[in-house]
Short mmCIF file of C-alpha atoms in Angstrom, two decimals:
data_model
loop_
_atom_site.label_atom_id
_atom_site.label_comp_id
_atom_site.label_asym_id
_atom_site.label_seq_id
_atom_site.Cartn_x
_atom_site.Cartn_y
_atom_site.Cartn_z
CA MET Z 19 125.12 72.07 9.73
CA THR Z 20 122.85 73.31 12.47
CA THR Z 21 123.67 76.18 14.79
CA PRO Z 22 123.74 75.02 18.42
CA THR Z 23 121.77 76.99 20.95
CA ALA Z 24 122.99 77.55 24.46
CA ALA Z 25 121.18 74.53 25.83
CA GLY Z 26 122.97 72.33 28.33
CA SER Z 27 125.85 72.29 30.76
CA GLY Z 28 126.81 75.57 32.38
CA TYR Z 29 123.85 77.56 31.10
CA SER Z 30 120.72 78.45 33.02
CA GLU Z 31 117.34 77.35 31.76
CA ALA Z 32 116.71 80.98 30.83
CA ALA Z 33 119.55 81.05 28.29
CA LYS Z 34 118.63 77.90 26.42
CA ALA Z 35 116.32 79.56 23.89
CA PHE Z 36 118.90 82.06 22.65
CA PRO Z 37 121.22 81.34 19.72
CA LEU Z 38 124.95 81.74 20.06
CA GLU Z 39 126.04 84.97 18.36
CA PHE Z 40 129.53 86.28 17.64
CA GLY Z 41 130.38 89.89 16.99
CA LEU Z 42 133.31 92.21 16.40
CA ASP Z 43 133.56 95.62 18.08
CA THR Z 44 135.85 98.49 17.15
CA PHE Z 45 136.46 101.99 18.49
CA GLY Z 46 137.92 103.09 15.15
CA ASP Z 47 141.45 102.58 16.47
CA ARG Z 48 143.80 104.83 14.49
CA GLY Z 49 145.92 102.55 12.36
CA ALA Z 50 149.49 102.73 11.09
CA ASP Z 51 151.25 101.73 7.90
CA GLU Z 52 153.76 98.88 7.78
CA GLN Z 53 156.54 101.29 8.81
CA GLY Z 54 154.62 102.32 11.93
CA ARG Z 55 153.61 105.76 10.67
CA PRO Z 56 150.13 106.80 11.89
CA LEU Z 57 147.39 106.87 9.29
CA SER Z 58 145.17 109.87 8.84
CA HIS Z 59 141.83 109.88 10.60
CA ALA Z 60 140.14 109.75 7.20
CA GLN Z 61 142.06 106.63 6.14
CA THR Z 62 141.34 105.00 9.50
CA ILE Z 63 137.60 105.51 8.96
CA ARG Z 64 137.81 104.11 5.42
CA ASP Z 65 139.70 101.10 6.77
CA VAL Z 66 136.93 100.43 9.30
CA VAL Z 67 134.47 100.16 6.41
CA GLU Z 68 136.67 97.47 4.84
CA GLN Z 69 136.86 95.68 8.17
CA GLY Z 70 133.07 95.58 8.40
CA VAL Z 71 132.74 94.28 4.85
CA LEU Z 72 135.24 91.49 5.54
CA ALA Z 73 133.45 90.58 8.78
CA ASP Z 74 130.29 90.03 6.74
CA GLN Z 75 132.15 87.89 4.21
CA VAL Z 76 133.67 85.56 6.82
CA GLY Z 77 130.40 84.92 8.66
CA VAL Z 78 130.55 87.18 11.72
CA ASP Z 79 127.06 87.88 13.10
CA VAL Z 80 127.43 91.49 14.27
CA PHE Z 81 129.82 94.38 13.57
CA SER Z 82 129.68 97.28 16.00
CA ILE Z 83 131.40 100.67 16.31
CA GLY Z 84 131.91 102.41 19.65
CA GLU Z 85 131.66 106.17 20.01
CA HIS Z 86 134.90 108.01 20.81
CA HIS Z 87 136.23 111.53 20.28
CA THR Z 88 140.02 111.29 20.60
CA GLU Z 89 143.10 111.30 18.39
CA ASP Z 90 143.63 107.56 18.93
CA PHE Z 91 139.94 106.73 18.38
CA PRO Z 92 138.53 109.16 15.78
CA MET Z 93 135.04 107.68 15.68
CA PRO Z 94 132.43 110.28 16.73
CA ALA Z 95 129.83 109.25 14.12
CA GLY Z 96 129.82 105.48 13.99
CA ASP Z 97 126.29 105.35 12.62
CA VAL Z 98 127.49 107.11 9.45
CA VAL Z 99 130.27 104.56 9.00
CA LEU Z 100 127.81 101.73 9.63
CA GLY Z 101 125.64 103.17 6.86
CA ALA Z 102 128.56 102.83 4.44
CA ILE Z 103 129.06 99.23 5.57
CA ALA Z 104 125.34 98.51 5.22
CA ALA Z 105 125.49 99.58 1.57
CA ARG Z 106 128.13 96.92 0.85
CA THR Z 107 126.80 94.03 2.93
CA GLU Z 108 123.65 91.93 3.01
CA ARG Z 109 123.67 89.75 6.12
CA ILE Z 110 125.68 91.09 9.05
CA ARG Z 111 123.94 93.10 11.77
CA LEU Z 112 125.34 96.55 12.48
CA GLY Z 113 125.39 98.38 15.79
CA SER Z 114 127.07 100.63 18.30
CA ALA Z 115 129.60 99.57 20.94
CA VAL Z 116 128.59 101.81 22.71
CA THR Z 117 126.64 105.00 22.10
CA VAL Z 118 127.26 107.37 25.02
CA LEU Z 119 123.62 108.16 25.69
CA SER Z 120 124.40 110.44 28.65
CA SER Z 121 125.93 113.10 26.39
CA ASP Z 122 123.56 112.57 23.47
CA ASP Z 123 119.85 113.08 22.88
CA PRO Z 124 117.74 109.91 23.05
CA VAL Z 125 115.48 111.21 20.29
CA ARG Z 126 118.38 111.75 17.91
CA VAL Z 127 120.05 108.44 18.83
CA PHE Z 128 116.82 106.61 18.03
CA GLN Z 129 116.37 108.52 14.78
CA ARG Z 130 119.91 107.81 13.60
CA TYR Z 131 119.74 104.09 14.32
CA SER Z 132 116.17 103.62 13.13
CA THR Z 133 117.30 105.25 9.87
CA LEU Z 134 120.22 102.79 9.71
CA HIS Z 135 117.71 100.02 10.45
CA ALA Z 136 115.67 101.08 7.42
CA LEU Z 137 118.66 101.43 5.09
CA SER Z 138 120.11 98.06 6.10
CA GLY Z 139 116.87 96.12 5.78
CA GLY Z 140 116.38 95.68 9.52
CA ARG Z 141 119.98 94.89 10.52
CA ALA Z 142 120.67 97.75 12.95
CA GLU Z 143 120.95 97.65 16.72
CA VAL Z 144 122.26 99.98 19.40
CA VAL Z 145 124.12 99.52 22.69
CA LEU Z 146 123.51 102.33 25.17
CA GLY Z 147 126.15 103.20 27.75
CA ARG Z 148 126.91 105.75 30.45
CA GLY Z 149 130.40 106.40 29.09
CA SER Z 150 133.50 104.94 30.73
CA SER Z 151 135.38 107.28 28.38
CA THR Z 152 134.01 110.68 29.30
CA GLU Z 153 135.56 112.96 26.67
CA SER Z 154 132.11 113.58 25.19
CA PHE Z 155 130.82 115.31 28.36
CA PRO Z 156 132.89 118.52 28.15
CA LEU Z 157 132.78 118.38 24.35
CA PHE Z 158 128.99 118.69 24.35
CA GLY Z 159 128.63 120.82 27.47
CA TYR Z 160 127.59 118.23 30.06
CA ASP Z 161 128.68 118.21 33.70
CA LEU Z 162 130.20 114.96 35.00
CA ALA Z 163 128.47 115.72 38.30
CA ASP Z 164 125.25 114.77 36.48
CA TYR Z 165 126.72 111.45 35.26
CA ASP Z 166 124.10 109.21 36.89
CA VAL Z 167 120.97 111.28 36.38
CA LEU Z 168 121.80 111.92 32.74
CA PHE Z 169 121.92 108.25 31.89
CA ASP Z 170 119.00 107.22 34.06
CA GLU Z 171 116.58 109.77 32.60
CA LYS Z 172 117.74 109.29 29.04
CA ALA Z 173 117.63 105.49 29.22
CA ARG Z 174 114.06 105.66 30.47
CA LEU Z 175 113.09 108.02 27.66
CA PHE Z 176 114.81 105.80 25.08
CA ALA Z 177 112.87 102.80 26.38
CA GLN Z 178 109.62 104.70 25.78
CA ILE Z 179 110.66 105.75 22.29
CA ARG Z 180 111.71 102.23 21.34
CA ASN Z 181 108.31 100.89 22.37
CA GLY Z 182 106.64 103.17 19.80
CA GLY Z 183 103.62 105.43 19.84
CA PRO Z 184 103.33 109.12 20.66
CA ILE Z 185 105.68 110.06 23.52
CA THR Z 186 104.80 112.19 26.50
CA TRP Z 187 107.79 112.69 28.81
CA GLU Z 188 109.16 115.22 31.26
CA GLY Z 189 112.52 115.30 33.03
CA THR Z 190 115.47 117.50 33.91
CA THR Z 191 117.95 116.61 31.16
CA ARG Z 192 116.13 117.71 27.98
CA ALA Z 193 112.99 119.48 26.84
CA ALA Z 194 109.67 117.84 27.64
CA LEU Z 195 107.74 115.94 24.98
CA THR Z 196 103.95 115.98 24.62
CA ASP Z 197 102.18 113.41 22.45
CA GLN Z 198 105.16 113.46 20.09
CA ASP Z 199 105.77 110.94 17.31
CA ILE Z 200 109.46 110.01 16.87
CA VAL Z 201 110.22 109.03 13.29
CA PRO Z 202 111.18 107.01 11.34
CA PHE Z 203 109.13 104.16 12.73
CA THR Z 204 110.86 100.77 12.63
CA GLU Z 205 109.56 97.82 10.69
CA ASN Z 206 109.07 94.41 12.28
CA GLY Z 207 109.16 95.37 15.93
CA PRO Z 208 111.21 97.60 18.22
CA LEU Z 209 114.77 98.66 17.44
CA PRO Z 210 117.08 96.02 18.99
CA THR Z 211 118.71 97.76 21.96
CA TRP Z 212 121.16 96.60 24.64
CA ILE Z 213 122.55 98.33 27.71
CA GLY Z 214 126.31 98.10 28.15
CA VAL Z 215 127.52 97.67 31.74
CA GLY Z 216 131.06 97.86 33.11
CA GLY Z 217 130.88 97.21 36.85
CA ASN Z 218 127.81 98.92 38.25
CA PRO Z 219 125.00 96.80 39.77
CA GLN Z 220 122.56 99.69 39.39
CA SER Z 221 123.10 99.57 35.64
CA VAL Z 222 122.30 95.86 35.68
CA LEU Z 223 119.07 96.57 37.55
CA ARG Z 224 118.19 99.35 35.12
CA ALA Z 225 118.70 97.08 32.09
CA ALA Z 226 116.55 94.36 33.63
CA LYS Z 227 113.69 96.68 34.59
CA LEU Z 228 113.65 98.59 31.28
CA ASP Z 229 113.53 95.41 29.16
CA PHE Z 230 116.99 95.75 27.63
CA PRO Z 231 119.35 92.82 27.04
CA LEU Z 232 122.58 93.07 29.04
CA LEU Z 233 126.05 93.48 27.48
CA LEU Z 234 128.89 93.19 30.00
CA ALA Z 235 132.15 94.99 29.23
CA VAL Z 236 134.81 92.67 30.68
CA ILE Z 237 138.13 94.42 30.08
CA GLY Z 238 140.25 93.30 33.03
CA GLY Z 239 140.50 90.66 35.73
CA ASN Z 240 138.83 87.29 35.94
CA PRO Z 241 135.70 87.27 33.76
CA LEU Z 242 133.92 85.08 36.30
CA ARG Z 243 133.80 87.99 38.75
CA PHE Z 244 130.88 89.21 36.60
CA LYS Z 245 128.84 86.12 37.41
CA PRO Z 246 126.93 87.89 40.23
CA PHE Z 247 125.82 90.48 37.66
CA THR Z 248 124.36 87.86 35.35
CA GLN Z 249 122.66 86.18 38.31
CA LEU Z 250 121.27 89.55 39.44
CA TYR Z 251 119.93 90.25 35.96
CA ARG Z 252 118.27 86.84 35.67
CA GLY Z 253 116.83 87.15 39.18
CA VAL Z 254 115.33 90.59 38.64
CA ARG Z 255 113.75 89.54 35.35
CA ALA Z 256 112.15 86.58 37.12
CA ASP Z 257 111.01 88.69 40.07
CA ILE Z 258 109.23 91.24 37.87
CA GLY Z 259 107.61 88.51 35.80
CA ARG Z 260 109.26 89.47 32.52
CA PRO Z 261 110.68 87.06 29.91
CA GLN Z 262 114.40 86.50 30.06
CA LEU Z 263 116.60 88.31 27.53
CA PRO Z 264 120.07 87.59 26.13
CA ILE Z 265 123.28 88.38 27.96
CA GLY Z 266 126.45 89.20 26.04
CA LEU Z 267 130.14 89.91 26.62
CA HIS Z 268 132.31 92.66 25.14
CA THR Z 269 135.98 91.99 25.73
CA PRO Z 270 139.33 92.85 24.06
CA GLY Z 271 141.45 90.46 22.08
CA HIS Z 272 143.42 89.60 18.97
CA ILE Z 273 144.00 86.51 16.88
CA ALA Z 274 147.06 85.50 14.85
CA ALA Z 275 148.53 82.23 13.60
CA THR Z 276 150.29 81.51 16.91
CA ASP Z 277 149.87 82.55 20.52
CA GLU Z 278 153.17 84.42 20.61
CA GLU Z 279 152.55 86.21 17.32
CA ALA Z 280 149.17 87.42 18.58
CA PHE Z 281 150.74 88.59 21.86
CA GLU Z 282 153.53 90.48 20.11
CA GLN Z 283 151.14 92.18 17.69
CA PHE Z 284 148.60 93.23 20.32
CA ILE Z 285 150.00 93.61 23.82
CA PRO Z 286 152.79 96.19 23.29
CA ARG Z 287 150.29 98.41 21.46
CA MET Z 288 147.71 97.97 24.21
CA GLN Z 289 150.34 98.83 26.81
CA GLU Z 290 151.31 101.99 24.92
CA MET Z 291 147.66 102.99 24.51
CA MET Z 292 147.12 102.61 28.25
CA ARG Z 293 150.27 104.61 28.95
CA ARG Z 294 148.84 107.51 26.96
CA LEU Z 295 145.60 107.30 28.96
CA VAL Z 296 147.31 107.56 32.35
CA PRO Z 297 147.00 111.38 32.61
CA SER Z 298 143.22 111.26 32.10
CA ARG Z 299 142.39 107.93 33.75
CA GLY Z 300 144.91 107.75 36.60
CA PHE Z 301 145.48 103.98 36.53
CA ARG Z 302 148.80 102.12 36.60
CA VAL Z 303 149.99 100.64 33.32
CA PRO Z 304 150.21 96.84 33.58
CA THR Z 305 153.59 95.18 33.11
CA ILE Z 306 154.15 92.65 30.33
CA GLU Z 307 153.96 89.90 32.93
CA GLN Z 308 150.60 91.21 34.14
CA PHE Z 309 149.40 91.23 30.54
CA ARG Z 310 150.47 87.60 30.24
CA ASN Z 311 148.26 86.81 33.21
CA GLU Z 312 145.34 88.60 31.53
CA VAL Z 313 145.91 86.52 28.39
CA GLY Z 314 145.86 83.34 30.49
CA SER Z 315 142.85 81.20 31.26
CA SER Z 316 141.61 83.39 34.15
CA GLY Z 317 142.21 86.79 32.51
CA ALA Z 318 140.00 89.07 30.45
CA LEU Z 319 142.06 89.25 27.23
CA TYR Z 320 141.35 86.84 24.37
CA VAL Z 321 144.73 86.94 22.63
CA GLY Z 322 146.25 83.96 20.85
CA SER Z 323 145.88 81.43 18.08
CA PRO Z 324 142.39 80.50 16.87
CA GLU Z 325 142.36 77.36 19.03
CA THR Z 326 143.52 79.19 22.15
CA VAL Z 327 140.95 81.96 21.78
CA ALA Z 328 138.13 79.57 20.87
CA ARG Z 329 138.73 77.39 23.94
CA LYS Z 330 138.74 80.40 26.24
CA ILE Z 331 135.48 81.73 24.78
CA ALA Z 332 133.83 78.32 25.02
CA ALA Z 333 134.92 78.00 28.65
CA ASN Z 334 133.65 81.40 29.78
CA LEU Z 335 130.40 81.93 27.88
CA PRO Z 336 128.38 79.23 29.70
CA GLN Z 337 129.80 80.24 33.09
CA LEU Z 338 128.46 83.77 32.57
CA ASP Z 339 125.18 82.59 31.01
CA ALA Z 340 126.11 84.64 27.93
CA THR Z 341 125.04 83.70 24.43
CA ARG Z 342 126.72 86.58 22.60
CA PHE Z 343 130.45 87.22 22.44
CA ASN Z 344 131.73 90.50 20.98
CA LEU Z 345 135.50 90.68 20.51
CA LYS Z 346 136.85 94.23 20.75
CA PHE Z 347 139.56 93.92 18.11
CA ALA Z 348 142.48 96.15 17.00
CA MET Z 349 144.63 98.69 18.84
CA PRO Z 350 146.00 102.10 17.85
CA GLN Z 351 149.06 101.80 15.61
CA MET Z 352 148.11 98.33 14.36
CA PRO Z 353 148.44 97.96 10.57
CA GLN Z 354 145.40 97.06 8.51
CA ARG Z 355 147.01 93.80 7.36
CA GLU Z 356 147.16 92.43 10.93
CA ILE Z 357 143.62 93.60 11.66
CA MET Z 358 142.19 91.99 8.54
CA GLU Z 359 144.03 88.74 9.24
CA ALA Z 360 142.56 88.70 12.75
CA ILE Z 361 139.04 89.30 11.42
CA GLU Z 362 139.42 86.47 8.91
CA LEU Z 363 140.72 84.06 11.56
CA TYR Z 364 137.91 85.03 13.93
CA GLY Z 365 135.18 84.41 11.38
CA THR Z 366 136.61 81.32 9.68
CA LYS Z 367 138.40 79.56 12.55
CA VAL Z 368 137.43 80.87 15.99
CA VAL Z 369 133.65 81.15 15.62
CA PRO Z 370 133.12 77.69 14.06
CA ARG Z 371 135.44 76.15 16.66
CA VAL Z 372 133.54 77.76 19.56
CA ARG Z 373 130.27 76.46 18.17
CA GLU Z 374 131.85 73.01 17.88
CA LEU Z 375 133.24 73.06 21.42
CA ILE Z 376 129.97 74.18 22.97
CA ALA Z 377 128.09 71.61 20.91
CA GLU Z 378 130.44 68.95 22.29
CA GLN Z 379 129.90 70.20 25.85
CA GLU Z 380 126.15 70.04 25.35
CA GLY Z 381 126.16 66.70 23.53
CA ILE Z 382 124.66 68.28 20.41
CA GLY Z 383 125.67 66.90 17.04
CA LEU Z 384 126.57 69.24 14.17
#
């Protein structure tokens, strides 16, 4: 069996050289036992290790952990957890989803993930983000008034560090560097690094100009509303005379044997999670009917049976010129059994079916 590339209908010429890749993202959602009793934070972290090991076994390409600092998402040190997964796996790539660079130090982020890169035999990557969840800012003493300048300066510094060589840099968000080596050096080229973008065109421009692949976080509404962002990214890369880079999607979802089973396992827990976020985020909690619309063909949630989810992925990836799909799986209070079943179905049923569907669309034989 050959792995189809993105060549053909729906994709731009720029995307044709990139392989299709399928990942799983987690925020370390605090689990529950079969009676609905919350697990400890320690058990939740141990369960994430098992999830990563299973993802490797069922053929998922990438397993990523997003930084969070809350009771529902006790995952402040994802790189440490990824190190434990690296020790028990051989193939799967391991990354962040995302690292909140604005409230971290670019030097230390690079050092942590270049160390993971070494330990895993070159399988580490990092996704840098501004932080749609901002709990890390007061925790580490940063002012949200500096939200934009923090990320802009630190992303530019990280780009320099990733390119290698002694670093000379001066800004307003950390101490200056003069002819400074940042170790450990990576083997076989720069540390793979993406920029995660929610809905900000300036972030798209920054990713394009700093030579970072683009990962779009599509968590609500019609995914195709992000098409102008992918077009902007491709256009800027062409305008500045730089080679095109991959575009990916990060989006929530859940897989079970049937559509209704997946909905019942996932949506009530997502609704409750959003209800708890209302005081800090200020949004309205969607109704069950609104969630059903999001699960439908024009919504952002990939919830259903393997066939349903696969068809939705195969329909949207080419339209957004994206060759990576990262499913943000699990929800707080979900038992490990349901999570592991979803991971197995994703790797053994959904991913092969998406490859098959896109191969059919492109007229490529498997």
